[in-house]
CSV table of C-alpha atoms and ligand atoms in Angstrom, one decimal:
chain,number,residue,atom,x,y,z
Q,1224,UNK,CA,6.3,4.0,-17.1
Q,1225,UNK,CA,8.5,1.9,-19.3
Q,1226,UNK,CA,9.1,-1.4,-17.5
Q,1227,UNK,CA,12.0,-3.3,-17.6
Q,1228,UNK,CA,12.2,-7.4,-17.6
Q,1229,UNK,CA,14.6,-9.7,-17.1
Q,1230,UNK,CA,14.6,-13.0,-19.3
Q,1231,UNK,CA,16.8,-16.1,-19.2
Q,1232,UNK,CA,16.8,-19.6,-20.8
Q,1233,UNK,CA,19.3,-22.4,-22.2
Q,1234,UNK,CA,19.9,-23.9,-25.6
Q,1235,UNK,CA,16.3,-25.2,-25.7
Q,1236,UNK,CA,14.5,-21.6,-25.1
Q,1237,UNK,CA,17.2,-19.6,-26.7
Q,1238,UNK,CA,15.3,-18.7,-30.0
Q,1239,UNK,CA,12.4,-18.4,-28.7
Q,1240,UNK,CA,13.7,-15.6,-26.2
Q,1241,UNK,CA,15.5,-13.9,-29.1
Q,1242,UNK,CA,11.5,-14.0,-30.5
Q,1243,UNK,CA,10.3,-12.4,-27.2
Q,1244,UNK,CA,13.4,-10.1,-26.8
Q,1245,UNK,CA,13.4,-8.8,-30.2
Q,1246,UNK,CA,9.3,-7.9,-29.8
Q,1247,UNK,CA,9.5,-6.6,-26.6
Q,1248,UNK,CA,11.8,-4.3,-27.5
Q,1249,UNK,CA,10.0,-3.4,-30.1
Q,1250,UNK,CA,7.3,-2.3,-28.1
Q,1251,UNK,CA,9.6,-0.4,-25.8
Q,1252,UNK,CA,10.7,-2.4,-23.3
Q,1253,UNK,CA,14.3,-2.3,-21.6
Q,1254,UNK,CA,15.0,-6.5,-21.6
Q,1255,UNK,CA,18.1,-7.3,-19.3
Q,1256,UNK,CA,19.2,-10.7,-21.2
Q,1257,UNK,CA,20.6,-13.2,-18.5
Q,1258,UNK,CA,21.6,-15.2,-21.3
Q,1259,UNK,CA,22.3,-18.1,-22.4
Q,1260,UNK,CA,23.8,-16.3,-25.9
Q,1261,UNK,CA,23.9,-18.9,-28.8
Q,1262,UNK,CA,22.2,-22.4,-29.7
Q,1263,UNK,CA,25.0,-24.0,-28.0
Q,1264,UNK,CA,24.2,-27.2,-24.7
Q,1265,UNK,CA,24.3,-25.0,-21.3
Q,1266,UNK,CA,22.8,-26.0,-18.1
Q,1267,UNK,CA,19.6,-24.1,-17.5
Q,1268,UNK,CA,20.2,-23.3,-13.5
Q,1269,UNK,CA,23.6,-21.2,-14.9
Q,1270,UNK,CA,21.2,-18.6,-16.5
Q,1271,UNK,CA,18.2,-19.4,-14.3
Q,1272,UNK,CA,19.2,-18.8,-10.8
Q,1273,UNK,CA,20.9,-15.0,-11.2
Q,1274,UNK,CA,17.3,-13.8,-12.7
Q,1275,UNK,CA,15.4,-16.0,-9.8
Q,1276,UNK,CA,18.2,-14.2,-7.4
Q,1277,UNK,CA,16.9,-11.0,-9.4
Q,1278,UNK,CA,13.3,-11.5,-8.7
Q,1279,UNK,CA,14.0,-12.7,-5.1
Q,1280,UNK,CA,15.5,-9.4,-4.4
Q,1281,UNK,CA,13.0,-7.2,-5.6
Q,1282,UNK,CA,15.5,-6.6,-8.4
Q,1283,UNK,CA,12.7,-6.8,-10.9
Q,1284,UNK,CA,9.1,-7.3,-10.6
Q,1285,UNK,CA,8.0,-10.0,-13.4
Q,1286,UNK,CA,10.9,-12.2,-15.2
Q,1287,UNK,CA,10.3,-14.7,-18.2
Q,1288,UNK,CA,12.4,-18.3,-18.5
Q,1289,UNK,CA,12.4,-20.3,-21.4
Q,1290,UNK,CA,13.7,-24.0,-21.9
Q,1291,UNK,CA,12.5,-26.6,-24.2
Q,1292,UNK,CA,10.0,-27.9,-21.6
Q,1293,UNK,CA,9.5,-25.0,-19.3
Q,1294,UNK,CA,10.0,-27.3,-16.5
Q,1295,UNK,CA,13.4,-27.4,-15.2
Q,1296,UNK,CA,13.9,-23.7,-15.5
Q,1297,UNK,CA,10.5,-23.4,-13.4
Q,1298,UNK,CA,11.9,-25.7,-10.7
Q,1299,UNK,CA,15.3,-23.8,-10.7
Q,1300,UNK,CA,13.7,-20.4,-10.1
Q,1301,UNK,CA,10.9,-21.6,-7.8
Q,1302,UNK,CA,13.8,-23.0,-5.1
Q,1303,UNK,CA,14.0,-19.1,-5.1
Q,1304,UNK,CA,12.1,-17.7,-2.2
Q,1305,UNK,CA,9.7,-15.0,-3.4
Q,1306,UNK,CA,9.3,-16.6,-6.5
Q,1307,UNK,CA,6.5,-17.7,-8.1
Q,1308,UNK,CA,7.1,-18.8,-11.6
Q,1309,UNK,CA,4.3,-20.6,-13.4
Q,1310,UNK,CA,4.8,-23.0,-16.7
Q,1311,UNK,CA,2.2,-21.7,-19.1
Q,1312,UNK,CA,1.5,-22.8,-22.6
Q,1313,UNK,CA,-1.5,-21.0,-23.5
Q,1314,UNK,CA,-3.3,-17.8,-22.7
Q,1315,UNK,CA,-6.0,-18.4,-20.0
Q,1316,UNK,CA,-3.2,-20.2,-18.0
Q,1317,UNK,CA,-0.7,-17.1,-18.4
Q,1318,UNK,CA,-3.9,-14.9,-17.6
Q,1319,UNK,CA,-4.4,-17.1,-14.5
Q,1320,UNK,CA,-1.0,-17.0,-13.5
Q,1321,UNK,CA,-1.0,-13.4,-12.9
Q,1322,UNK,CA,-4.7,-13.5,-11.5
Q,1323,UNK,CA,-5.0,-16.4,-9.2
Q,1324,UNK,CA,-1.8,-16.7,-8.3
Q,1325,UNK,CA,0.2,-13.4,-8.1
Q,1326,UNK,CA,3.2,-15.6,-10.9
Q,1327,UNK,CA,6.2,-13.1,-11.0
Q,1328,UNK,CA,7.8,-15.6,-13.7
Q,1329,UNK,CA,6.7,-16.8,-16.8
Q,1330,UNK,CA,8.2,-20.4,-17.6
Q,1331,UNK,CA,8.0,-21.1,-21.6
Q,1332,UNK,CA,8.3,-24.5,-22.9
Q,1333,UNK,CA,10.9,-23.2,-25.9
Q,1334,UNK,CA,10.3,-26.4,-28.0
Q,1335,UNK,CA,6.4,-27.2,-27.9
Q,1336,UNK,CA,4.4,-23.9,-28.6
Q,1337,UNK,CA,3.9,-21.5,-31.4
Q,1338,UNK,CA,6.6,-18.6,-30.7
Q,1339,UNK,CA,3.9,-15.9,-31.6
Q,1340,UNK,CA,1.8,-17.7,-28.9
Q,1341,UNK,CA,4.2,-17.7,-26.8
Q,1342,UNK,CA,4.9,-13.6,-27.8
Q,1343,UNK,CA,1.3,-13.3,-26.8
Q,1344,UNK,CA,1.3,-15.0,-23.8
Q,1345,UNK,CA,4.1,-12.7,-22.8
Q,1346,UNK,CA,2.1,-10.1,-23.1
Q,1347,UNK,CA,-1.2,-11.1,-20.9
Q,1348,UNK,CA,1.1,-11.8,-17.9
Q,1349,UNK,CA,2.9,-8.6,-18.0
Q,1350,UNK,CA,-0.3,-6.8,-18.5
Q,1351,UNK,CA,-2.4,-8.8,-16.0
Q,1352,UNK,CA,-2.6,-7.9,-11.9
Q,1353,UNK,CA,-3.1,-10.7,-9.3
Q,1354,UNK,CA,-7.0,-9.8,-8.2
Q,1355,UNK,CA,-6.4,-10.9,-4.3
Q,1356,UNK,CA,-8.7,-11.8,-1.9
Q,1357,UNK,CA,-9.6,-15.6,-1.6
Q,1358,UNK,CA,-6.4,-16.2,-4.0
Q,1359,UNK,CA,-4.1,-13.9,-1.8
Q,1360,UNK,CA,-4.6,-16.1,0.9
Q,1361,UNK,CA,-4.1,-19.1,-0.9
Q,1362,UNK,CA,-0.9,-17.5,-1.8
Q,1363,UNK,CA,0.6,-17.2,1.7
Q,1364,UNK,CA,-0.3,-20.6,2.3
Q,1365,UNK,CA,1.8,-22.0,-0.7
Q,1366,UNK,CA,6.0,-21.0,1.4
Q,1367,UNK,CA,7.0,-23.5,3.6
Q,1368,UNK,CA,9.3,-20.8,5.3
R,2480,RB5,C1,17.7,-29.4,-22.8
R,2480,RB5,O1,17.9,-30.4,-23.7
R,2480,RB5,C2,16.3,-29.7,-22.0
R,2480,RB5,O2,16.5,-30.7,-21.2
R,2480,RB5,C3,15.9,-28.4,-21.3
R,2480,RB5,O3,15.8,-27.4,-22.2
R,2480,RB5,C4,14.6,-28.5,-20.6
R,2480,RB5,O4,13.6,-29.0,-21.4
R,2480,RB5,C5,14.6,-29.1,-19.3
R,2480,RB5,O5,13.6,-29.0,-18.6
């Protein structure tokens, strides 16, 4: 089944998601681009909380966000109930993010990894499955609500 994924970031993330968009697509994925569209200074929570809102709403299953750090569009979409997205910056962590603890977003630090890393990275957490058991019910314990 061909998947489709939803990917955001500002200024700081945007080539790297033009990296991930352009290979994804390649592989034949359908990428819904939440923006931001150019190098140009945005605030990240413009792009970031329509694709958390996305995600929240069972929209889409797994989402990618990008800014130079990773963090604030990770804090943005994890005010989000429902979402679970997880800064990674190398494999085992995007691995373990999917594993351990069921991510649904991937948070890219746009300005501090390799953007075939981060390509690859991509690619563990949407081919990865959240294993349960002991980590599912660490899970429900992580919402407040
Ligand atoms: C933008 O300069 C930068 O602050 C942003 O991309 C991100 O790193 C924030 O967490």
């Amino acid at each position: 089944m061909k998947k489709v994924i939803p990917i955001a970031s500002d200024h700081g993330g945007f080539e790297m998601k033009e990296y991930i968009k352009n290979r994804l697509e390649n592989e034949g994925f359908e990428i819904i681009d939440f923006g931001t569209f150019s190098n140009e200074s945005v605030d990240y929570p413009d792009m970031i909380h329509p694709l958390a809102h996305a995600i929240a709403t069972e929209q889409y299953e797994l989402g990618i966000i990008l800014c130079g750090s990773g963090n604030g569009v990770q804090m943005t979409a994890n005010k989000h109930p429902n979402v679970r997205a997880a800064l990674c910056w190398n494999i085992e962590i995007a691995k373990f993010a999917r594993e351990h603890t069921n991510a649904n977003v991937i948070a890219l630090p746009g300005r501090f990894i390799p953007f075939d890393l981060a390509f690859e990275m991509v690619k563990i957490f949407l081919n990865t499955s959240f294993s349960g058991g002991r980590h599912e019910l660490r899970v429900k314990k992580i919402g407040l609500f």
